Amino acid sequence: MKKTVLVSGGAGFIGSHVTVELTQAGYDVVIADNMSNCDETNYKGVCAILGRQLPFEKIDFCDSAAVEALFSRYTIDAVIHFAAYKAVGESVDEPLMYYKNNLDSFLNVLEAARKHGTHVLFSSSATVYGEPEKTPVTEESPRQEATSPYGNTKQMCEDFLRDCVKAYGMHGIALRYFNPIGAHPSALIGELPRGVPNNLVPFITQTAIGKRECLSIFGNDYPTPDGTCLRDYIDIVDLARAHVCAVTRMIEERMDKPYEIFNIGTGRPLSVLELVTSFEKVNNLKLNYRIAPRRPGDVVAIWADPTLANEKLGWKATRTIEETLASAWAWEKHLAGRA
Ligand code: UD1
């Protein structure tokens, strides 16, 4: 019998790609979203890629009665929780908004999952490692005190899941993403930043298309080979596939222990300058950029040791940085054509 996965925040950047991969892998997916930070673009794109309408529920996960009603309406085997605020700077200015939204919503998911015997996958972040002492980081690398309320909600939600698994006999996985970038090869779904993008790749594509005048590279005097920061950029489709592997591992009861954590990255560090140069080369264009002062709070260098995910999930990043950066550019052009 087909298994059903509930994807909270399923109309967003990562949620929409995960929905596509889950459906193509044979799962029934229920998308749930309050549409507070996106429009219908990605939902429509998902349906266009799959050639059919998927069940969509407009709900706010902070509404516990609505969450319970949703879990009662469908037989849900696993829930993947993406529904959360995600702007680091905004979280510093509005901590209460971030704590209320990101914590309440996940507590409601956990409560319903406990009652209905649902497996839980939480979307965590490499931000929990802070500035690591040793790179690459493994899942055993220590978490550092969060430098923003956003980062703190990721750590707290990981702990909520760990404790609920322990107390209630549930099963849960936290995936710690490195830097998700790119778009679906169809160019029908992708990232839709509101206002001025904070993240590097949307800023690059918006500069290339002429929406932004100039990309600022934040610092070239870091202790790295070319002086710019090092990150592990993971293709969004590769990242989405990791969720299929993790959900399947839970549903097929192949877990080594009831709560597991996996790094989802490529294991390859890339500097900001290398990424910019690759983008120019693969898309055959020149990007207007300048070196700017360091951005406060930036980590110098972090990349994943993805061995555990490779071995236990049977997952590996497969897309090249060239494919990924071409997909990001195709998506920006798709958006420009639409506007
Ligand atoms: C950031 C968040 C992280 C979050 C992730 C989501 C911080 C400290 N970290 O990670 O918590 O999970 O986004 O994707 O905010 N850069 C430029 N110019 C730009 C934008 C970025 O040079 O206009 C550089 C940054 O200095 C950094 C790299 O590009 O070295 C990547 O930046 P970004 O895409 O914002 O991701 P992170 O800061 O790694």
Coordinates of N, CA, C and O and ligand atoms in Angstrom, one line a residue, residues 13 86-89 124-128 147-148 150-151 154 177-181 191 197-204 214-219 222 228-233 271-272 275-276 290 293-300 302, ligand 1:
F13 N 10.5 26.7 -0.8 CA 11.7 26.3 -1.7 C 12.0 24.8 -1.5 O 12.0 24.0 -2.4
K86 N 12.6 31.9 8.5 CA 14.0 31.4 8.2 C 15.0 32.6 8.0 O 16.1 32.4 7.5
A87 N 14.6 33.8 8.3 CA 15.5 35.0 8.0 C 16.3 35.2 9.3 O 15.8 35.7 10.3
V88 N 17.6 35.0 9.2 CA 18.5 35.1 10.4 C 18.4 36.5 11.0 O 18.2 36.7 12.2
G89 N 18.6 37.6 10.1 CA 18.6 39.0 10.6 C 17.3 39.3 11.3 O 17.2 40.0 12.3
S124 N 16.7 20.6 9.9 CA 17.6 21.3 10.7 C 18.7 22.0 9.8 O 18.5 22.0 8.6
S125 N 19.7 22.5 10.4 CA 20.7 23.3 9.7 C 22.1 23.1 10.2 O 22.3 22.9 11.4
A126 N 23.1 23.3 9.3 CA 24.5 23.3 9.8 C 24.8 24.5 10.7 O 25.8 24.5 11.3
T127 N 23.8 25.4 10.7 CA 24.0 26.6 11.6 C 24.2 26.1 13.1 O 24.8 26.8 13.9
V128 N 23.7 24.9 13.4 CA 23.8 24.4 14.8 C 25.3 24.2 15.2 O 25.7 24.2 16.3
T147 N 23.9 31.9 17.5 CA 24.2 33.3 17.5 C 22.9 34.1 17.0 O 23.0 35.3 16.9
S148 N 21.8 33.4 16.7 CA 20.6 34.1 16.4 C 19.4 33.3 16.9 O 19.5 32.1 17.1
Y150 N 16.9 32.5 15.2 CA 16.6 31.5 14.2 C 17.5 30.2 14.4 O 16.9 29.1 14.5
G151 N 18.8 30.4 14.6 CA 19.6 29.2 14.9 C 19.2 28.5 16.2 O 19.3 27.3 16.2
K154 N 16.4 26.1 15.7 CA 16.9 24.8 15.1 C 17.4 23.9 16.1 O 17.1 22.7 16.2
Y177 N 21.1 20.6 7.0 CA 21.5 21.0 5.7 C 22.6 21.9 5.7 O 22.7 22.8 6.6
F178 N 23.5 21.8 4.7 CA 24.5 22.9 4.6 C 23.9 24.0 3.7 O 22.9 24.5 4.1
N179 N 24.5 24.4 2.6 CA 23.9 25.6 1.9 C 23.1 25.1 0.7 O 23.7 24.9 -0.4
P180 N 21.8 25.0 0.8 CA 21.0 24.5 -0.3 C 20.9 25.6 -1.4 O 20.5 26.7 -1.1
I181 N 21.2 25.2 -2.7 CA 21.1 26.2 -3.8 C 20.6 25.5 -5.0 O 20.5 24.3 -5.1
E191 N 13.7 29.0 -5.7 CA 13.7 29.9 -4.5 C 13.0 31.2 -4.9 O 13.3 31.7 -6.0
P197 N 17.6 39.6 -1.4 CA 18.0 38.3 -0.8 C 19.2 38.4 0.1 O 20.1 39.2 -0.1
N198 N 19.2 37.6 1.2 CA 20.3 37.5 2.1 C 21.3 36.5 1.6 O 22.5 36.6 1.9
N199 N 20.8 35.5 1.0 CA 21.7 34.4 0.6 C 22.4 34.7 -0.7 O 21.9 35.4 -1.5
L200 N 23.6 34.0 -0.8 CA 24.5 34.3 -1.9 C 23.9 34.1 -3.3 O 23.9 34.9 -4.2
V201 N 23.4 32.8 -3.5 CA 23.1 32.5 -4.9 C 21.9 33.3 -5.5 O 21.9 33.8 -6.6
P202 N 20.8 33.5 -4.7 CA 19.7 34.4 -5.2 C 20.3 35.8 -5.5 O 19.8 36.5 -6.4
F203 N 21.2 36.3 -4.7 CA 21.8 37.6 -4.9 C 22.5 37.6 -6.2 O 22.5 38.5 -7.0
I204 N 23.3 36.5 -6.5 CA 24.0 36.4 -7.7 C 23.1 36.4 -8.9 O 23.3 37.2 -9.9
C214 N 24.9 45.3 -8.1 CA 26.3 44.8 -7.9 C 26.2 43.8 -6.7 O 25.6 44.1 -5.7
L215 N 26.9 42.7 -6.8 CA 27.0 41.7 -5.7 C 28.2 42.2 -4.8 O 29.3 42.5 -5.3
S216 N 27.9 42.2 -3.5 CA 29.0 42.5 -2.6 C 29.5 41.2 -2.1 O 28.7 40.3 -1.6
I217 N 30.8 41.0 -2.2 CA 31.4 39.8 -1.6 C 31.9 40.2 -0.2 O 32.8 41.1 -0.1
F218 N 31.3 39.6 0.8 CA 31.6 40.0 2.2 C 32.9 39.5 2.7 O 32.9 38.4 3.3
G219 N 33.9 40.2 2.4 CA 35.3 39.9 3.0 C 36.1 39.1 2.1 O 35.7 38.0 1.6
Y222 N 39.8 36.7 4.9 CA 39.6 35.5 5.8 C 40.8 34.6 5.7 O 41.4 34.5 4.6
T228 N 38.1 34.4 0.8 CA 36.7 34.5 1.0 C 36.2 33.2 1.7 O 36.9 32.2 1.8
C229 N 35.0 33.3 2.3 CA 34.5 32.2 3.2 C 34.3 30.9 2.4 O 34.0 30.9 1.2
L230 N 34.4 29.8 3.1 CA 34.2 28.5 2.5 C 32.8 27.9 3.0 O 32.5 27.9 4.2
R231 N 32.1 27.3 2.1 CA 30.8 26.7 2.4 C 30.7 25.4 1.6 O 31.4 25.2 0.6
D232 N 29.6 24.6 2.0 CA 29.3 23.4 1.3 C 27.9 23.6 0.6 O 26.9 23.5 1.3
Y233 N 28.0 23.9 -0.7 CA 26.8 24.2 -1.4 C 26.2 22.9 -2.0 O 26.8 22.2 -2.8
S271 N 34.8 28.3 -2.1 CA 34.8 29.7 -1.7 C 33.8 30.5 -2.4 O 33.3 30.1 -3.5
V272 N 33.5 31.7 -1.8 CA 32.6 32.6 -2.5 C 33.1 33.0 -3.9 O 32.3 32.9 -4.8
L275 N 32.7 30.1 -6.3 CA 31.3 30.0 -6.7 C 30.9 31.0 -7.8 O 30.3 30.7 -8.8
V276 N 31.3 32.3 -7.5 CA 31.0 33.4 -8.5 C 31.7 33.1 -9.8 O 31.0 33.2 -10.9
R290 N 31.9 43.4 -6.3 CA 33.0 44.1 -5.6 C 33.3 43.5 -4.3 O 32.4 42.7 -3.7
P293 N 33.1 44.9 3.0 CA 33.6 44.5 4.3 C 32.9 43.2 4.7 O 31.9 42.8 4.2
R294 N 33.5 42.5 5.7 CA 32.9 41.3 6.2 C 31.5 41.5 6.7 O 31.2 42.6 7.2
R295 N 30.6 40.5 6.6 CA 29.3 40.6 7.2 C 29.3 40.0 8.6 O 29.8 38.9 8.8
P296 N 28.9 40.9 9.6 CA 29.0 40.4 11.0 C 28.2 39.1 11.2 O 27.2 38.9 10.6
G297 N 28.8 38.2 11.9 CA 28.2 36.9 12.2 C 28.5 35.8 11.3 O 28.1 34.6 11.5
D298 N 29.2 36.1 10.2 CA 29.5 35.0 9.2 C 30.5 34.1 9.7 O 31.5 34.5 10.4
V299 N 30.3 32.8 9.5 CA 31.3 31.7 9.8 C 32.3 31.7 8.7 O 32.0 31.9 7.6
V300 N 33.6 31.5 9.1 CA 34.7 31.5 8.1 C 34.6 30.3 7.2 O 34.6 30.5 6.0
I302 N 32.9 26.3 6.8 CA 32.3 25.1 7.3 C 31.9 24.2 6.1 O 31.4 24.7 5.0
Ligands
UD1_1 C1 22.9 31.5 6.1 C2 22.6 31.5 7.6 C3 22.2 30.1 8.1 C4 21.1 29.6 7.2 C5 21.4 29.7 5.8 C6 20.2 29.4 4.9 C7 24.0 33.3 8.7 C8 25.2 33.6 9.6 N1 23.8 32.0 8.4 O1 24.1 30.8 5.9 O2 21.9 30.2 9.4 O3 20.8 28.3 7.6 O4 21.8 31.0 5.4 O5 20.6 29.1 3.6 O6 23.3 34.2 8.3 N2 27.8 36.3 0.8 C9 28.3 37.3 0.0 N3 27.5 38.2 -0.5 C10 26.1 38.2 -0.4 C11 25.6 37.1 0.3 C12 26.4 36.1 0.9 O7 29.6 37.4 -0.1 O8 25.4 39.1 -0.9 C13 28.7 35.2 1.3 C14 28.6 35.1 2.8 O9 29.5 36.0 3.5 C15 28.9 33.6 3.0 C16 28.5 32.9 1.7 O10 28.3 34.0 0.8 O11 30.3 33.5 3.1 C17 27.1 32.2 1.9 O12 26.2 33.1 2.5 P1 24.6 32.7 2.6 O13 24.1 32.3 1.4 O14 24.0 33.9 3.3 O15 24.6 31.5 3.6 P2 25.3 31.3 5.1 O16 25.7 32.6 5.7 O17 26.3 30.2 5.0

